[in-house]
PDB file of C-alpha atoms in Angstrom:
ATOM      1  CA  UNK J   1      25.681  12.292   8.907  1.00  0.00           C
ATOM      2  CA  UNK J   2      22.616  13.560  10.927  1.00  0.00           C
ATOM      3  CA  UNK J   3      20.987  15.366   7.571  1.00  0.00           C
ATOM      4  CA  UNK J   4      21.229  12.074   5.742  1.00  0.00           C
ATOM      5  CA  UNK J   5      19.899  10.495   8.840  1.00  0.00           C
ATOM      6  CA  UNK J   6      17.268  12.868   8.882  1.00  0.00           C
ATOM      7  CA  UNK J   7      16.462  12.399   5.223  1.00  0.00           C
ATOM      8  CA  UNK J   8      15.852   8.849   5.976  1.00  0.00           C
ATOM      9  CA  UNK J   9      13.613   9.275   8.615  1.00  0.00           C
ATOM     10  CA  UNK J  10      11.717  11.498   6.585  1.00  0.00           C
ATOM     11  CA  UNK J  11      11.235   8.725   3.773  1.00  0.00           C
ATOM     12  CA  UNK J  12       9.964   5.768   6.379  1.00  0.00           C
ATOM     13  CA  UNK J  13       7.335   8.629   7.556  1.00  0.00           C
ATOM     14  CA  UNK J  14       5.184   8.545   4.175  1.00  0.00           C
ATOM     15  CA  UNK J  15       2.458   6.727   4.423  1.00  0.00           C
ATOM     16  CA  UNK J  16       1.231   4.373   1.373  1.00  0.00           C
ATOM     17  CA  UNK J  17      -0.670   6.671  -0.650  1.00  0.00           C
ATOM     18  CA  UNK J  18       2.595   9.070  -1.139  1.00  0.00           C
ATOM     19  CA  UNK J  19       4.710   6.091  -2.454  1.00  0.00           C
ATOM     20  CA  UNK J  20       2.069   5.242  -5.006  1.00  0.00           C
ATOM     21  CA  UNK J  21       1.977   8.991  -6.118  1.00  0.00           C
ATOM     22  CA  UNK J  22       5.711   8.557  -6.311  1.00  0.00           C
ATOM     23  CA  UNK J  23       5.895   5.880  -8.250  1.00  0.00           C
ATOM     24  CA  UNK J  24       2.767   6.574 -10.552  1.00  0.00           C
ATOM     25  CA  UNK J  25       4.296   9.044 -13.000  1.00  0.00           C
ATOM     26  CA  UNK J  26       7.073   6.063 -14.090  1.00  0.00           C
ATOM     27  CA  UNK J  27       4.024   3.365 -14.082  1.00  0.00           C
ATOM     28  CA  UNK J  28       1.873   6.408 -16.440  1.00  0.00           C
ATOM     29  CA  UNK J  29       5.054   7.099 -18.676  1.00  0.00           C
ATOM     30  CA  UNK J  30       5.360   3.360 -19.367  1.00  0.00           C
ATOM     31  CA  UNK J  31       2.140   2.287 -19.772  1.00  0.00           C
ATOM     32  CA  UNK J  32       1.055   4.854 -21.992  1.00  0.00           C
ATOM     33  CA  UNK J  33       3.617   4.454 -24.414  1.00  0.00           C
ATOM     34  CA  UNK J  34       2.175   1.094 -25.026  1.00  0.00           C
ATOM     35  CA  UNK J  35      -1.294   2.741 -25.000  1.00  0.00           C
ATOM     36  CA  UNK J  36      -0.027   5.050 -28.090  1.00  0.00           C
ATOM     37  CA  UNK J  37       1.881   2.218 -29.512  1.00  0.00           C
ATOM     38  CA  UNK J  38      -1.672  -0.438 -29.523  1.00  0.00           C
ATOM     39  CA  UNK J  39      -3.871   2.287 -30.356  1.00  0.00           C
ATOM     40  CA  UNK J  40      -2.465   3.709 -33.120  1.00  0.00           C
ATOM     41  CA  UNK J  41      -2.078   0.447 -34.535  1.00  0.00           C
ATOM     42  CA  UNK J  42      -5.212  -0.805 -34.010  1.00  0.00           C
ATOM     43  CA  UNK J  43      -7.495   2.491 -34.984  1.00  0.00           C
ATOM     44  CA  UNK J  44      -4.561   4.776 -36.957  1.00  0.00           C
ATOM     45  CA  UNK J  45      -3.892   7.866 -36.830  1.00  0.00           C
ATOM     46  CA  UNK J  46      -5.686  10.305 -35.564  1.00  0.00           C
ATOM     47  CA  UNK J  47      -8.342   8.167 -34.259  1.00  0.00           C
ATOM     48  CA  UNK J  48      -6.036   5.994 -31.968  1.00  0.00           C
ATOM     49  CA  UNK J  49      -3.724   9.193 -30.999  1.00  0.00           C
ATOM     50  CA  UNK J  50      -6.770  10.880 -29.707  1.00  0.00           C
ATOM     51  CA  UNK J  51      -8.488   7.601 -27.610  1.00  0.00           C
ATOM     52  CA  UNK J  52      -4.509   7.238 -25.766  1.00  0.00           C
ATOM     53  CA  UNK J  53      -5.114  10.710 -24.928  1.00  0.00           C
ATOM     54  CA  UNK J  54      -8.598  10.348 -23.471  1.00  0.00           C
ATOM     55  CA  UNK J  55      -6.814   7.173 -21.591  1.00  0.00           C
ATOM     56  CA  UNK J  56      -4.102   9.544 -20.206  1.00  0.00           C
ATOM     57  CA  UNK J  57      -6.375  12.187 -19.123  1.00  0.00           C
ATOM     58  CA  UNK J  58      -9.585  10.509 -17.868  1.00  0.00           C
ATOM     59  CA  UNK J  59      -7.766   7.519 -16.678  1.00  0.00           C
ATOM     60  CA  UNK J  60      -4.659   8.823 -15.385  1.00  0.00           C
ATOM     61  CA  UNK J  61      -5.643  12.520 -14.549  1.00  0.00           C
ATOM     62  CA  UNK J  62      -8.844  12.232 -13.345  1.00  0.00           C
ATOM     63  CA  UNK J  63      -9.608   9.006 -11.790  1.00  0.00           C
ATOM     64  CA  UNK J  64      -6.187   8.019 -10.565  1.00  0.00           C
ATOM     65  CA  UNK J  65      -6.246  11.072  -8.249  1.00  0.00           C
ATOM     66  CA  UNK J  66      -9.830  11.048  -7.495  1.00  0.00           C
ATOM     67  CA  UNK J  67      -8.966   7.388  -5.988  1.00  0.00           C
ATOM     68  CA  UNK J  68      -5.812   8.501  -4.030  1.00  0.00           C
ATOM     69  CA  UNK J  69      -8.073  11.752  -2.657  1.00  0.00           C
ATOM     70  CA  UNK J  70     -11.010   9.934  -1.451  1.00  0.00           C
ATOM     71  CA  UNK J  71     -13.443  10.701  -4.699  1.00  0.00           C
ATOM     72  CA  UNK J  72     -14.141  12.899  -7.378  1.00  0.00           C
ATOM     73  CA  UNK J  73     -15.524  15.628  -5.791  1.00  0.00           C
ATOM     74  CA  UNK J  74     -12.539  16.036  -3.377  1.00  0.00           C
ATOM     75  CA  UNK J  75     -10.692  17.470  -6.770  1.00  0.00           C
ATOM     76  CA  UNK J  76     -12.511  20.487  -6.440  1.00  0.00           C
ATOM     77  CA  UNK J  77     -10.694  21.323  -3.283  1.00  0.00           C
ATOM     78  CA  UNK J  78      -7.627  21.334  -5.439  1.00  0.00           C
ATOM     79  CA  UNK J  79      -8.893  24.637  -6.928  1.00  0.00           C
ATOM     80  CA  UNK J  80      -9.176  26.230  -3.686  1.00  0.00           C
ATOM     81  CA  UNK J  81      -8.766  28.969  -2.749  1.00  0.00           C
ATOM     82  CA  UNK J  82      -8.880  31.332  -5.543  1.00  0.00           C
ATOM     83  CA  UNK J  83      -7.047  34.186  -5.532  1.00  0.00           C
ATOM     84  CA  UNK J  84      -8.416  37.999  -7.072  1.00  0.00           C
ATOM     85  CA  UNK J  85      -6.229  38.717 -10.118  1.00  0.00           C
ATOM     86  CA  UNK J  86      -5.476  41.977  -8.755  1.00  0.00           C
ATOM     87  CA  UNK J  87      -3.318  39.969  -6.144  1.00  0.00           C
ATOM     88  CA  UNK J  88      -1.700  37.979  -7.561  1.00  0.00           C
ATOM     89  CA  UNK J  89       1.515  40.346  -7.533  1.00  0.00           C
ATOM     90  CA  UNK J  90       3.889  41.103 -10.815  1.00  0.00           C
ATOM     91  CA  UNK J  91       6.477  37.664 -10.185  1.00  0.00           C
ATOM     92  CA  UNK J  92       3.187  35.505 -10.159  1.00  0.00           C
ATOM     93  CA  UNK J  93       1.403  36.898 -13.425  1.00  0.00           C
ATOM     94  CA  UNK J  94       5.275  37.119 -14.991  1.00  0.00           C
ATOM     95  CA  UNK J  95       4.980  33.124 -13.860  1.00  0.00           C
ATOM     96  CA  UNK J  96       1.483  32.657 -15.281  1.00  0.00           C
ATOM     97  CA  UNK J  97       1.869  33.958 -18.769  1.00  0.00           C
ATOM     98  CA  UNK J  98       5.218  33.572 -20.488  1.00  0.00           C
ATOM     99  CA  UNK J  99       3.902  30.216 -21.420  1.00  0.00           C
ATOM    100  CA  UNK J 100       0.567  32.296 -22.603  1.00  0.00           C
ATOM    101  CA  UNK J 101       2.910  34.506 -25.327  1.00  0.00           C
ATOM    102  CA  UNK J 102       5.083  30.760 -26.948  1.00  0.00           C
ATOM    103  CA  UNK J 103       2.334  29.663 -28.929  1.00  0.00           C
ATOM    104  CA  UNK J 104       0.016  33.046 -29.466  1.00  0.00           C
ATOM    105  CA  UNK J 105       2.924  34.562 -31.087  1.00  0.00           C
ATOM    106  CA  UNK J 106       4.764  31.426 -32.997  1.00  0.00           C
ATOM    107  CA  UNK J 107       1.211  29.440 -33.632  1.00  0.00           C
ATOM    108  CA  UNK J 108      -1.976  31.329 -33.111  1.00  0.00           C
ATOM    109  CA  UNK J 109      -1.329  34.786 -34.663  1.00  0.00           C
ATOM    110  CA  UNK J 110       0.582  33.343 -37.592  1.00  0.00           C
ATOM    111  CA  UNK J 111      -2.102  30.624 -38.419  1.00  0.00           C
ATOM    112  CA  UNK J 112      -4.419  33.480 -38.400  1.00  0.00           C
ATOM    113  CA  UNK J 113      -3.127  35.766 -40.719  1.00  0.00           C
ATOM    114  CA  UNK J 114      -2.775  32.126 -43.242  1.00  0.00           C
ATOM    115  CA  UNK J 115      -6.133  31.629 -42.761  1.00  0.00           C
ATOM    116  CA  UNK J 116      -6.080  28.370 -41.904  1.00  0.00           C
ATOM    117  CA  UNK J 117      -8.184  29.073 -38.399  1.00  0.00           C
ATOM    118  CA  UNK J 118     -12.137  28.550 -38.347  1.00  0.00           C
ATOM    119  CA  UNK J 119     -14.726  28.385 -36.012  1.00  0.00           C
ATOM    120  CA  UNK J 120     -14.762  24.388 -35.655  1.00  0.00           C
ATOM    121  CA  UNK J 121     -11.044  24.219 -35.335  1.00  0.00           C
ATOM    122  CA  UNK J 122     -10.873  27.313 -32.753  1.00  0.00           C
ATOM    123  CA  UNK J 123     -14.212  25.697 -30.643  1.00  0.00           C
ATOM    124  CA  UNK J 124     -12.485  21.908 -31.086  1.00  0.00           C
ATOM    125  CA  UNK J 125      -8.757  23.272 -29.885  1.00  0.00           C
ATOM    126  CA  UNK J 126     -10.655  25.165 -26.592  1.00  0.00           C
ATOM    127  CA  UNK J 127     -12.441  21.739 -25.811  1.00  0.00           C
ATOM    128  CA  UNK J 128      -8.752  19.986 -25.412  1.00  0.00           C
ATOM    129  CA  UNK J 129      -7.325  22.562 -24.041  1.00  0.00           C
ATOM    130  CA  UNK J 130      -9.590  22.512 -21.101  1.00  0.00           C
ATOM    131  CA  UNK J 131      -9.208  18.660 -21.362  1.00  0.00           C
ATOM    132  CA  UNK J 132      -5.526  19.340 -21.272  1.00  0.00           C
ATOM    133  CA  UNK J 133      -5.504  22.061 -18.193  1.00  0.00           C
ATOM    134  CA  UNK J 134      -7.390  20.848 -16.090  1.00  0.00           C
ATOM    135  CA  UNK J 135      -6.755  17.216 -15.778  1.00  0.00           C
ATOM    136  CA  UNK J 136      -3.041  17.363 -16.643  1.00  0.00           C
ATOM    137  CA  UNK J 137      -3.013  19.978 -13.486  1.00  0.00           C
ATOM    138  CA  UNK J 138      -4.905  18.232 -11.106  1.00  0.00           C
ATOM    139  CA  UNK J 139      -2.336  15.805 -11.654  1.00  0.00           C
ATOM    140  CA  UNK J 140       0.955  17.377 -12.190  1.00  0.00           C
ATOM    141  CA  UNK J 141       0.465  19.969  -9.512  1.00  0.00           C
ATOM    142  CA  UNK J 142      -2.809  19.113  -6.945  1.00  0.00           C
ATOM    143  CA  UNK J 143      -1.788  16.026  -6.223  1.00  0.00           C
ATOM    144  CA  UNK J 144       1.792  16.681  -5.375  1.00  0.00           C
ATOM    145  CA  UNK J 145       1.336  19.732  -3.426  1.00  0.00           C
ATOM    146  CA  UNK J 146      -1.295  18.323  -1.667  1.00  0.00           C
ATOM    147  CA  UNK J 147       0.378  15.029  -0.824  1.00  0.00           C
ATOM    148  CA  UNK J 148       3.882  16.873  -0.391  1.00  0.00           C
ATOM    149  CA  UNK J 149       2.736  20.562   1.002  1.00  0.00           C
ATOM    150  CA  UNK J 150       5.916  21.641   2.323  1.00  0.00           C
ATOM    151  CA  UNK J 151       8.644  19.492   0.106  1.00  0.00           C
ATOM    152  CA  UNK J 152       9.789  21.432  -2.703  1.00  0.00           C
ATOM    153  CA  UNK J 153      11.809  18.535  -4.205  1.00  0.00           C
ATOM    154  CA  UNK J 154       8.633  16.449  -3.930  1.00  0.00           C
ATOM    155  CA  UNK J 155       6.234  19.272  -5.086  1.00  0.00           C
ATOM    156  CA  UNK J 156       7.828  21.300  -7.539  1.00  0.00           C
ATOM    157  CA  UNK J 157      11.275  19.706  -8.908  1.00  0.00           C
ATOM    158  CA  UNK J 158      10.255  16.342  -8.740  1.00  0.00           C
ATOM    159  CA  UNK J 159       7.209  16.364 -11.120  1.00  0.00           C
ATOM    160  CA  UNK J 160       7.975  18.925 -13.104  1.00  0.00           C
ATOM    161  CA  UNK J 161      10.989  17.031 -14.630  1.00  0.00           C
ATOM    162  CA  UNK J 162       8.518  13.933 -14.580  1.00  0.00           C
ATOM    163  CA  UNK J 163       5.760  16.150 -16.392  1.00  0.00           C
ATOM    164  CA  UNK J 164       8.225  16.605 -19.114  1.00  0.00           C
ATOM    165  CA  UNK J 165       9.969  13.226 -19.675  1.00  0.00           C
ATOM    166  CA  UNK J 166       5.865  11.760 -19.899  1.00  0.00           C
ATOM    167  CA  UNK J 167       5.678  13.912 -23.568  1.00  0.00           C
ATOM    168  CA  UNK J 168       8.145  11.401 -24.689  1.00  0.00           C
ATOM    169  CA  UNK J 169       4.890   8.551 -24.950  1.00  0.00           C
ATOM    170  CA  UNK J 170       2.570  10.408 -27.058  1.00  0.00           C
ATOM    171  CA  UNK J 171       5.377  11.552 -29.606  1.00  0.00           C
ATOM    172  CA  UNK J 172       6.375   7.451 -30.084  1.00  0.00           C
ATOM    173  CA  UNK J 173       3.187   7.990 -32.533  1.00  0.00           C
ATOM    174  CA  UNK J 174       3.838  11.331 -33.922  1.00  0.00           C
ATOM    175  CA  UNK J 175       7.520  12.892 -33.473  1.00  0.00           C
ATOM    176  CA  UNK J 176       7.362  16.808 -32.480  1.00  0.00           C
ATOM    177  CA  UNK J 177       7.863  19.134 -35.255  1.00  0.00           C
ATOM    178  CA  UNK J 178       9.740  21.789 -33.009  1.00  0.00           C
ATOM    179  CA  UNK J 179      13.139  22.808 -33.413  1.00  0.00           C
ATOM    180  CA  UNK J 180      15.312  20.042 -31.803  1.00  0.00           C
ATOM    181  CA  UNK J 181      12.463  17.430 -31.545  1.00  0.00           C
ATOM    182  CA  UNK J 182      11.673  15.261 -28.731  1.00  0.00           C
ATOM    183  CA  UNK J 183      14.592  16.598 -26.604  1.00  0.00           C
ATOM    184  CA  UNK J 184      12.987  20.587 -27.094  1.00  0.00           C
ATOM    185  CA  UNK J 185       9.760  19.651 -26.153  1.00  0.00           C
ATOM    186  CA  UNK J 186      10.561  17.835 -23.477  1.00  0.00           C
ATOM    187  CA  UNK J 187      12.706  20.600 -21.772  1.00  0.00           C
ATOM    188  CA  UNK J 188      10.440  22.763 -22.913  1.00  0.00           C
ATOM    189  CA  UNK J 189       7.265  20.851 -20.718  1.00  0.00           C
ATOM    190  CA  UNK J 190       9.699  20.717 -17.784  1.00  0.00           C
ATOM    191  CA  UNK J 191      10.099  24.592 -17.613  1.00  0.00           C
ATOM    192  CA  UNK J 192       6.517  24.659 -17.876  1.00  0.00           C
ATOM    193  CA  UNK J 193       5.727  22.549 -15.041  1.00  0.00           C
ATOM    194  CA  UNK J 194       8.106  24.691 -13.170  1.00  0.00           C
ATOM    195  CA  UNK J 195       6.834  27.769 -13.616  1.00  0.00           C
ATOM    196  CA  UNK J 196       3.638  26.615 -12.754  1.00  0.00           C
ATOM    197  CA  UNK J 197       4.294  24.512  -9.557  1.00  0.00           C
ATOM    198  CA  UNK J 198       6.028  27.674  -8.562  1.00  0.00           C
ATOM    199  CA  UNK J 199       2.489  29.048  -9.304  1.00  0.00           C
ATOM    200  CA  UNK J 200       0.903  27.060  -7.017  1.00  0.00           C
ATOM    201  CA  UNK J 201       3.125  27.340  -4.042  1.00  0.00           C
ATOM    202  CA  UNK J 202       2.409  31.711  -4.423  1.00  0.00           C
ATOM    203  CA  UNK J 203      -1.200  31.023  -5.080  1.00  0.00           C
ATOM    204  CA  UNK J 204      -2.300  27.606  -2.884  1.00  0.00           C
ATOM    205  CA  UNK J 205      -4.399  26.314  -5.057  1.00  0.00           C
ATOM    206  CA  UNK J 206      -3.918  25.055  -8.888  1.00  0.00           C
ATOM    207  CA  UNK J 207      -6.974  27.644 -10.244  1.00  0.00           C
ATOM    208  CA  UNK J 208      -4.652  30.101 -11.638  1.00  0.00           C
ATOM    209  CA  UNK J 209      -1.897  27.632 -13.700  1.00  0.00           C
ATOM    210  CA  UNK J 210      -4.948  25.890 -14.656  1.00  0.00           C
ATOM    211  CA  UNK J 211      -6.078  29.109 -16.617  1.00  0.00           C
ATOM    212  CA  UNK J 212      -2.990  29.448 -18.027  1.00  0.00           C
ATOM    213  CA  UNK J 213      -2.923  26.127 -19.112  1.00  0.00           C
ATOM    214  CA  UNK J 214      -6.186  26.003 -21.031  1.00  0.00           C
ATOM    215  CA  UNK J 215      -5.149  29.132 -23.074  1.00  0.00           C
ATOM    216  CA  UNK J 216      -1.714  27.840 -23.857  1.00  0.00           C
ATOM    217  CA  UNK J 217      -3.256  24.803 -24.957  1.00  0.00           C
ATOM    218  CA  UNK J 218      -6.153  26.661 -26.867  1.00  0.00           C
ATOM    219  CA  UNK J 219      -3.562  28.795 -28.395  1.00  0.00           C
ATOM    220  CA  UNK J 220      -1.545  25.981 -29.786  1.00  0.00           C
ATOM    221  CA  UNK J 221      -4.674  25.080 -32.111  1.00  0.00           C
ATOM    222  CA  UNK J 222      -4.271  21.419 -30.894  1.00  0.00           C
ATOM    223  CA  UNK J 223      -7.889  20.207 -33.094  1.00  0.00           C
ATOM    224  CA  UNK J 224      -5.581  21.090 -35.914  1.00  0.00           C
ATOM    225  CA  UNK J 225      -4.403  17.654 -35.856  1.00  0.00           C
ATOM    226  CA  UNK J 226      -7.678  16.508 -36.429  1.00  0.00           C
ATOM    227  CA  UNK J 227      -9.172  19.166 -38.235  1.00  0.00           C
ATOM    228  CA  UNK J 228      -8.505  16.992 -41.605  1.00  0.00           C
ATOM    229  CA  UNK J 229     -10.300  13.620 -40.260  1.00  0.00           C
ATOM    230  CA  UNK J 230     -13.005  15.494 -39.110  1.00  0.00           C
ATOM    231  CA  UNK J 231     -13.698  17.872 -42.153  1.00  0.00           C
ATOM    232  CA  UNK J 232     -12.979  20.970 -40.505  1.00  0.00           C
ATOM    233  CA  UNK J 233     -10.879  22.410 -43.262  1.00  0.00           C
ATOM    234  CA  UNK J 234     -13.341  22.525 -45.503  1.00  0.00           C
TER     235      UNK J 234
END
């Protein structure tokens, strides 16, 4: 009786800006699926897949928590501090690049040896997968660890299975190809937000999960879905 009434007490002490972090992931999830939905409709595919994205991550992952933090430049301080790699000790770098080996062994290294990698594609797929890292950790993992330092439900398990059932709005528009689908992928993003929120809790900051990130993301050739609109397979 006294831990639930604890538990209670807890809740009445956040202040507004953690409910609306609380309750922005289901508002994002929601309204982006209608994003994906109206866009695709209206501009097609790729056009319309890629403007929902570039709602989701300068919208959504960039000025959402720049409002809840007090500006833009107070996401910066989300990358802080940053830890020597020589520090980082053997269960953090095991952390940081499993995700690293998914897509340079199953994607990168066999689209390689097809061929079917240029310049364009590898320059375009580093450009979202910065766009990718960064803003989808700034909001994923800074703003929950910095609005819920010393709650692991509310830092770690919370938003990681969040982070994962939000993949289910851009695949209304195009369905993921992996073994098992929508369902995969989106266990596949929640171990993934895991593993990095754990990350963040060794490290402090989100500078080392966001590196990670980008060359997960880069690895996965993502510009290959628009290497055809844009002429890169020429």
């Amino acid at each position: 009786m006294q831990s639930s009434t604890t538990r209670s007490d807890s809740f009445t002490k956040f202040n507004s800006r953690q409910w609306i972090l609380l309750a922005a992931p289901f508002v994002l999830t929601a309204s982006m699926i209608g994003v994906y939905i109206g866009l695709d409709a209206a501009l097609g595919f790729p056009p319309g897949y890629l403007a929902a994205f570039a709602v989701y991550w300068f919208g959504w992952c960039m000025l959402f928590p720049a409002a809840l933090l007090g500006g833009l430049g107070s996401l910066i301080d989300l990358f802080r501090p940053f830890p020597r790699f020589s520090r980082l000790g053997w269960k953090t770098h095991l952390l940081l690049w499993w995700p690293v080996v998914f897509p340079l062994g199953f994607i990168f290294i066999p689209r390689l040896a097809a061929g079917t990698i240029n310049l364009p594609i590898l320059l375009g797929s580093l450009v979202i997968g910065l766009l990718i890292g960064v803003t989808e950790e700034i909001f994923w993992r800074g703003l929950f660890f910095r609005f819920f330092p010393k709650n692991g439900w509310l830092n770690l398990v919370y938003p990681s299975i969040l982070f994962g059932l939000w993949h289910i709005a851009p695949q209304t528009v195009r369905a993921s190809t992996m073994p098992g689908g929508v369902y995969s992928f989106v266990f596949y993003a929640v171990i993934l937000g895991v593993s990095y929120a754990l990350t963040v809790r060794r490290t402090g900051s989100i500078a080392w999960c966001t590196i990670s990130h980008v060359l997960h993301d880069t690895l996965g050739l993502g510009a290959l879905a628009y290497a055809a609109w844009l002429g890169w397979l020429a």
